[in-house]
Coordinates of N, CA, C and O and ligand atoms in Angstrom, one line a residue:
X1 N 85.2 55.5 -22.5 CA 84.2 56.2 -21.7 C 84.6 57.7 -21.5 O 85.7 58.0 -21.2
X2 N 83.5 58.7 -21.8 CA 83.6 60.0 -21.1 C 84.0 60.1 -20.1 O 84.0 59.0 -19.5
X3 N 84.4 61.0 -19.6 CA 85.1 61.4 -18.0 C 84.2 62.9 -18.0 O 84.7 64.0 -18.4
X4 N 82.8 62.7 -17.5 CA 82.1 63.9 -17.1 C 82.6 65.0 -16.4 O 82.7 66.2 -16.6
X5 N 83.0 64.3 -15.3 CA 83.4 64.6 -13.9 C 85.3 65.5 -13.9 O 86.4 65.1 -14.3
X6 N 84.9 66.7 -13.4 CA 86.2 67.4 -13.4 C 87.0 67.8 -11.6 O 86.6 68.2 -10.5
X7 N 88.0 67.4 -12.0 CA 88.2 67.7 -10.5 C 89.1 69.6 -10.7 O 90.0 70.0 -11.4
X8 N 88.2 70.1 -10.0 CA 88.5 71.8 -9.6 C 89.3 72.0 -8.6 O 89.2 71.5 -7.5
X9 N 90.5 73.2 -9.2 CA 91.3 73.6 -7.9 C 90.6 74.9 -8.0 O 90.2 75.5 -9.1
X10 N 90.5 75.2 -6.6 CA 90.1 76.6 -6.4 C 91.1 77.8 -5.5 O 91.3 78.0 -4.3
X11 N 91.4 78.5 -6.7 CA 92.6 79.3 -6.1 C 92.4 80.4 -5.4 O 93.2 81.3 -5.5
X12 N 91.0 80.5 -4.6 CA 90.9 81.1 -3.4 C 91.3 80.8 -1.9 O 91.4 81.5 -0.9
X13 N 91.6 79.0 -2.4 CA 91.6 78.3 -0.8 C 93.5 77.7 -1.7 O 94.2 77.2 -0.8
X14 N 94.0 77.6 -2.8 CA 95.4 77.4 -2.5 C 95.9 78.3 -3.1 O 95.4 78.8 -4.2
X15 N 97.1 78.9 -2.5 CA 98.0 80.2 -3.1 C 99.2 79.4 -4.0 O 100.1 80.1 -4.3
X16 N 99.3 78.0 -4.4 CA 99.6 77.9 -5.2 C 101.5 76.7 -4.2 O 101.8 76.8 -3.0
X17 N 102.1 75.8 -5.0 CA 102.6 75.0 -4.3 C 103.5 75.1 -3.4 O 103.6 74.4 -2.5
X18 N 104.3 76.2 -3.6 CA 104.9 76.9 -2.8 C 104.9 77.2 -1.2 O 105.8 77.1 -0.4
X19 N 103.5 77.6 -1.0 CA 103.0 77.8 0.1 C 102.1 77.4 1.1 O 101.6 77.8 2.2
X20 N 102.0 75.9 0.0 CA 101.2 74.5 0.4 C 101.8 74.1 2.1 O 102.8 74.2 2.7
X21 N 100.5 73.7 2.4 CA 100.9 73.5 4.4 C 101.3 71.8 3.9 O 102.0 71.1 4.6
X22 N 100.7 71.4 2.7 CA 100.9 69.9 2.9 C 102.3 69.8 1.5 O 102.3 68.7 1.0
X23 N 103.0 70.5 1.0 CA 104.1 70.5 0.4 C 103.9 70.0 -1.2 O 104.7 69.4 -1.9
X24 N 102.5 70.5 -1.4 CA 102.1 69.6 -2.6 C 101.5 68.5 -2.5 O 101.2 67.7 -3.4
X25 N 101.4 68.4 -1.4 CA 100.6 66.6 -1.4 C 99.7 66.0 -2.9 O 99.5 64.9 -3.5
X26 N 99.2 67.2 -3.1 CA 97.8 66.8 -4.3 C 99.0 66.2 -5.3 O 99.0 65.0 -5.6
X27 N 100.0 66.9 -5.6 CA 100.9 65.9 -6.9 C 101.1 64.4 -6.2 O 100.6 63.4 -6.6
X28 N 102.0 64.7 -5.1 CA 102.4 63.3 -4.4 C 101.7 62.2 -4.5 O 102.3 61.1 -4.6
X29 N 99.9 62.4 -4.4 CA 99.3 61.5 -4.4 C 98.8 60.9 -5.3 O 98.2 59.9 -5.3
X30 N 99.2 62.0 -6.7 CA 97.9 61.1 -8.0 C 99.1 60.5 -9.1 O 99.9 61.0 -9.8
X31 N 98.8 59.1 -8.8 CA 99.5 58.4 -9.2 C 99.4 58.1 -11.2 O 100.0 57.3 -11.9
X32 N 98.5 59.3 -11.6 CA 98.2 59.4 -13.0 C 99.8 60.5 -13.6 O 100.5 60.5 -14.6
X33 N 99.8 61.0 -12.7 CA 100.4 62.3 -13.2 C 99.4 63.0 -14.1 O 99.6 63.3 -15.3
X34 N 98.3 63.3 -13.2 CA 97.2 63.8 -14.3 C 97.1 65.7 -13.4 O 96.2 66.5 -13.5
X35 N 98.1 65.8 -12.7 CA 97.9 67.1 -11.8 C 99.8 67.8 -12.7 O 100.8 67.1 -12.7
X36 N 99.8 68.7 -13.1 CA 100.9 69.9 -13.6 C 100.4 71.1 -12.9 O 99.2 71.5 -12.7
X37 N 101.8 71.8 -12.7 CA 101.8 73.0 -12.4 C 102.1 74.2 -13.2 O 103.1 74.5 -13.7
X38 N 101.1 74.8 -13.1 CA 101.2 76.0 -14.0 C 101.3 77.6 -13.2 O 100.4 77.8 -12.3
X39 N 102.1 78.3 -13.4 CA 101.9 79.4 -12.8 C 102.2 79.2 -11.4 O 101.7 80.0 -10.7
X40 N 102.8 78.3 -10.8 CA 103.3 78.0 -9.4 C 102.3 77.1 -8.8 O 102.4 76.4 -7.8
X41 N 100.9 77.2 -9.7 CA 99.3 76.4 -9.0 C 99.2 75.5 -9.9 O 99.6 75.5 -11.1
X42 N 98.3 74.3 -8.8 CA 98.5 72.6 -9.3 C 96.8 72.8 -10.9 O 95.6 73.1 -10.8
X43 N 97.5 72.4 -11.9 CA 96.1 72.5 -12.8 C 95.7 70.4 -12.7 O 96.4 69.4 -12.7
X44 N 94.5 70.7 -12.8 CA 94.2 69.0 -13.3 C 93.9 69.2 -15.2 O 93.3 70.0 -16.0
X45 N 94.8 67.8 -15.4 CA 94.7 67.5 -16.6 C 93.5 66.7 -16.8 O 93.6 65.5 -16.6
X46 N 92.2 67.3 -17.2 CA 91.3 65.9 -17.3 C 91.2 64.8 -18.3 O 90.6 63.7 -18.2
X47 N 92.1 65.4 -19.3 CA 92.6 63.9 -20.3 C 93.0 62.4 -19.7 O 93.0 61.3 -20.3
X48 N 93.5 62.8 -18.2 CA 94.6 62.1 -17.8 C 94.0 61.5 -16.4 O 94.3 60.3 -16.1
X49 N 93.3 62.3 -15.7 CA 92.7 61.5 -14.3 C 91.4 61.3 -14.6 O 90.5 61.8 -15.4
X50 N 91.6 60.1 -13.6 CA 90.5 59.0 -13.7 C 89.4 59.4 -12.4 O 88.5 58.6 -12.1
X51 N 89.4 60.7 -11.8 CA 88.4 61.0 -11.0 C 88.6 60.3 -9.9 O 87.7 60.4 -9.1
X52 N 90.1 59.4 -9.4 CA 89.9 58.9 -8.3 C 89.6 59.6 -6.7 O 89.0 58.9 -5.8
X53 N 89.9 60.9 -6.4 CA 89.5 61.3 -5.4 C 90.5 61.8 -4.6 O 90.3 62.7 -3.8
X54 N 92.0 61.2 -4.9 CA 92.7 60.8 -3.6 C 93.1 62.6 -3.3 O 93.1 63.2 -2.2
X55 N 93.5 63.3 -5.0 CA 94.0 64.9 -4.4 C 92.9 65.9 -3.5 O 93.2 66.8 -2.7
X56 N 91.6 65.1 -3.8 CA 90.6 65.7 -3.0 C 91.1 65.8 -1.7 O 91.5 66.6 -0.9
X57 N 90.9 64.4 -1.7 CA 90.6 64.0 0.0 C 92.1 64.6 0.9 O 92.1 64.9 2.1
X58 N 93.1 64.6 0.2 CA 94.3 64.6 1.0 C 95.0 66.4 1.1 O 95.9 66.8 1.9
X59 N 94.2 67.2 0.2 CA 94.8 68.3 0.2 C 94.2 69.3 1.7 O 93.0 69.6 1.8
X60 N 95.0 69.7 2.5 CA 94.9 70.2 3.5 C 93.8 71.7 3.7 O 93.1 72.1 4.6
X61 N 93.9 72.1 2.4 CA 93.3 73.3 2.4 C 91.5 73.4 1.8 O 90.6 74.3 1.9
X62 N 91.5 72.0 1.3 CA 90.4 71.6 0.6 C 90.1 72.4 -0.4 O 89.1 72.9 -0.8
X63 N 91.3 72.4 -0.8 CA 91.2 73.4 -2.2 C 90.6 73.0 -3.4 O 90.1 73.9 -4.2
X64 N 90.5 71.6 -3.7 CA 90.0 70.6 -4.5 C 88.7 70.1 -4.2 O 88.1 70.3 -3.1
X65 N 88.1 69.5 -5.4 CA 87.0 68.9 -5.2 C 86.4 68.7 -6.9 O 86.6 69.4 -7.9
X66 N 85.5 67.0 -6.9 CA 84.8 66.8 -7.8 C 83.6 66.7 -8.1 O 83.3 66.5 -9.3
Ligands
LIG101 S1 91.3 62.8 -8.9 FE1 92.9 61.2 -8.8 S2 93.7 61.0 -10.9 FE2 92.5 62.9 -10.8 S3 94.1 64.5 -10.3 FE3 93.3 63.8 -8.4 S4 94.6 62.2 -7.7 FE4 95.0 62.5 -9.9
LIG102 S1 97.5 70.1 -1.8 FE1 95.9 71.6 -2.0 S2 96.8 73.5 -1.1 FE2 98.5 72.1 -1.6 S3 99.1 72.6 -3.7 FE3 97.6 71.0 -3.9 S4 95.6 72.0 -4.2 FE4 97.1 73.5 -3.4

Protein backbone atom coordinates (compact mmCIF):
# COMPACT_ATOMS: atom_id res chain seq x y z
CA UNK A 1 0.00 0.00 0.00
CA UNK A 2 0.89 3.71 -0.76
CA UNK A 3 1.66 5.80 2.25
CA UNK A 4 -0.13 9.12 1.00
CA UNK A 5 0.08 10.76 4.13
CA UNK A 6 3.46 12.61 5.23
CA UNK A 7 4.22 13.59 8.53
CA UNK A 8 5.83 17.37 8.39
CA UNK A 9 8.32 18.99 10.70
CA UNK A 10 8.07 22.47 10.67
CA UNK A 11 11.17 24.36 11.41
CA UNK A 12 9.54 27.40 12.49
CA UNK A 13 8.10 25.83 15.66
CA UNK A 14 11.49 23.39 16.26
CA UNK A 15 14.96 24.88 16.33
CA UNK A 16 16.14 21.58 15.95
CA UNK A 17 17.11 18.64 18.86
CA UNK A 18 19.28 20.35 20.71
CA UNK A 19 17.09 22.82 22.06
CA UNK A 20 14.12 20.49 22.19
CA UNK A 21 12.01 21.26 25.70
CA UNK A 22 11.03 17.54 25.33
CA UNK A 23 14.88 16.22 24.57
CA UNK A 24 13.85 14.74 21.33
CA UNK A 25 10.93 12.99 22.37
CA UNK A 26 9.69 12.74 18.54
CA UNK A 27 12.83 10.05 18.12
CA UNK A 28 12.07 8.47 21.54
CA UNK A 29 8.79 7.66 20.55
CA UNK A 30 8.68 6.29 16.89
CA UNK A 31 9.33 2.93 17.31
CA UNK A 32 10.01 2.60 13.30
CA UNK A 33 13.16 4.54 13.44
CA UNK A 34 11.43 6.22 10.59
CA UNK A 35 12.51 9.89 12.19
CA UNK A 36 16.85 10.88 11.45
CA UNK A 37 18.46 13.82 12.15
CA UNK A 38 19.80 15.91 9.78
CA UNK A 39 21.43 19.23 10.20
CA UNK A 40 20.74 19.04 14.14
CA UNK A 41 16.53 18.84 12.95
CA UNK A 42 14.42 15.58 13.22
CA UNK A 43 13.59 14.72 9.18
CA UNK A 44 10.77 11.92 8.73
CA UNK A 45 11.69 9.17 6.52
CA UNK A 46 8.48 8.38 4.77
CA UNK A 47 9.76 5.11 3.29
CA UNK A 48 9.79 3.95 6.77
CA UNK A 49 6.70 5.39 9.01
CA UNK A 50 3.64 4.07 9.07
CA UNK A 51 1.78 7.45 9.84
CA UNK A 52 1.20 6.29 13.39
CA UNK A 53 0.87 9.70 15.00
CA UNK A 54 2.69 9.15 18.19
CA UNK A 55 5.80 12.05 17.09
CA UNK A 56 2.74 14.24 16.49
CA UNK A 57 0.99 13.87 19.43
CA UNK A 58 4.02 13.88 21.88
CA UNK A 59 6.24 16.68 20.55
CA UNK A 60 5.90 19.68 22.87
CA UNK A 61 6.30 22.28 20.43
CA UNK A 62 3.74 20.90 17.91
CA UNK A 63 6.18 21.09 15.54
CA UNK A 64 4.76 18.04 13.71
CA UNK A 65 1.80 17.09 12.09
CA UNK A 66 0.08 14.73 9.38
S1 LIG B 1 4.20 9.07 12.58
FE1 LIG B 1 4.86 7.29 13.83
S2 LIG B 1 6.15 6.08 12.43
FE2 LIG B 1 5.96 8.12 11.53
S3 LIG B 1 7.75 9.25 12.24
FE3 LIG B 1 6.07 9.65 13.69
S4 LIG B 1 6.28 8.15 15.35
FE4 LIG B 1 7.50 7.44 13.58
S1 LIG C 1 9.92 16.68 19.70
FE1 LIG C 1 9.25 18.40 18.42
S2 LIG C 1 10.51 20.15 19.09
FE2 LIG C 1 11.49 18.26 19.81
S3 LIG C 1 13.01 17.72 18.21
FE3 LIG C 1 11.08 16.62 17.77
S4 LIG C 1 9.97 17.97 16.31
FE4 LIG C 1 11.56 19.20 17.34
Amino acid sequence: MVNLMVVMVYSDKCDGIDTCPGEGVCLKVCDLDAIEIVDGCPFVLEEACNNCGLCVMNCPNQAMSK
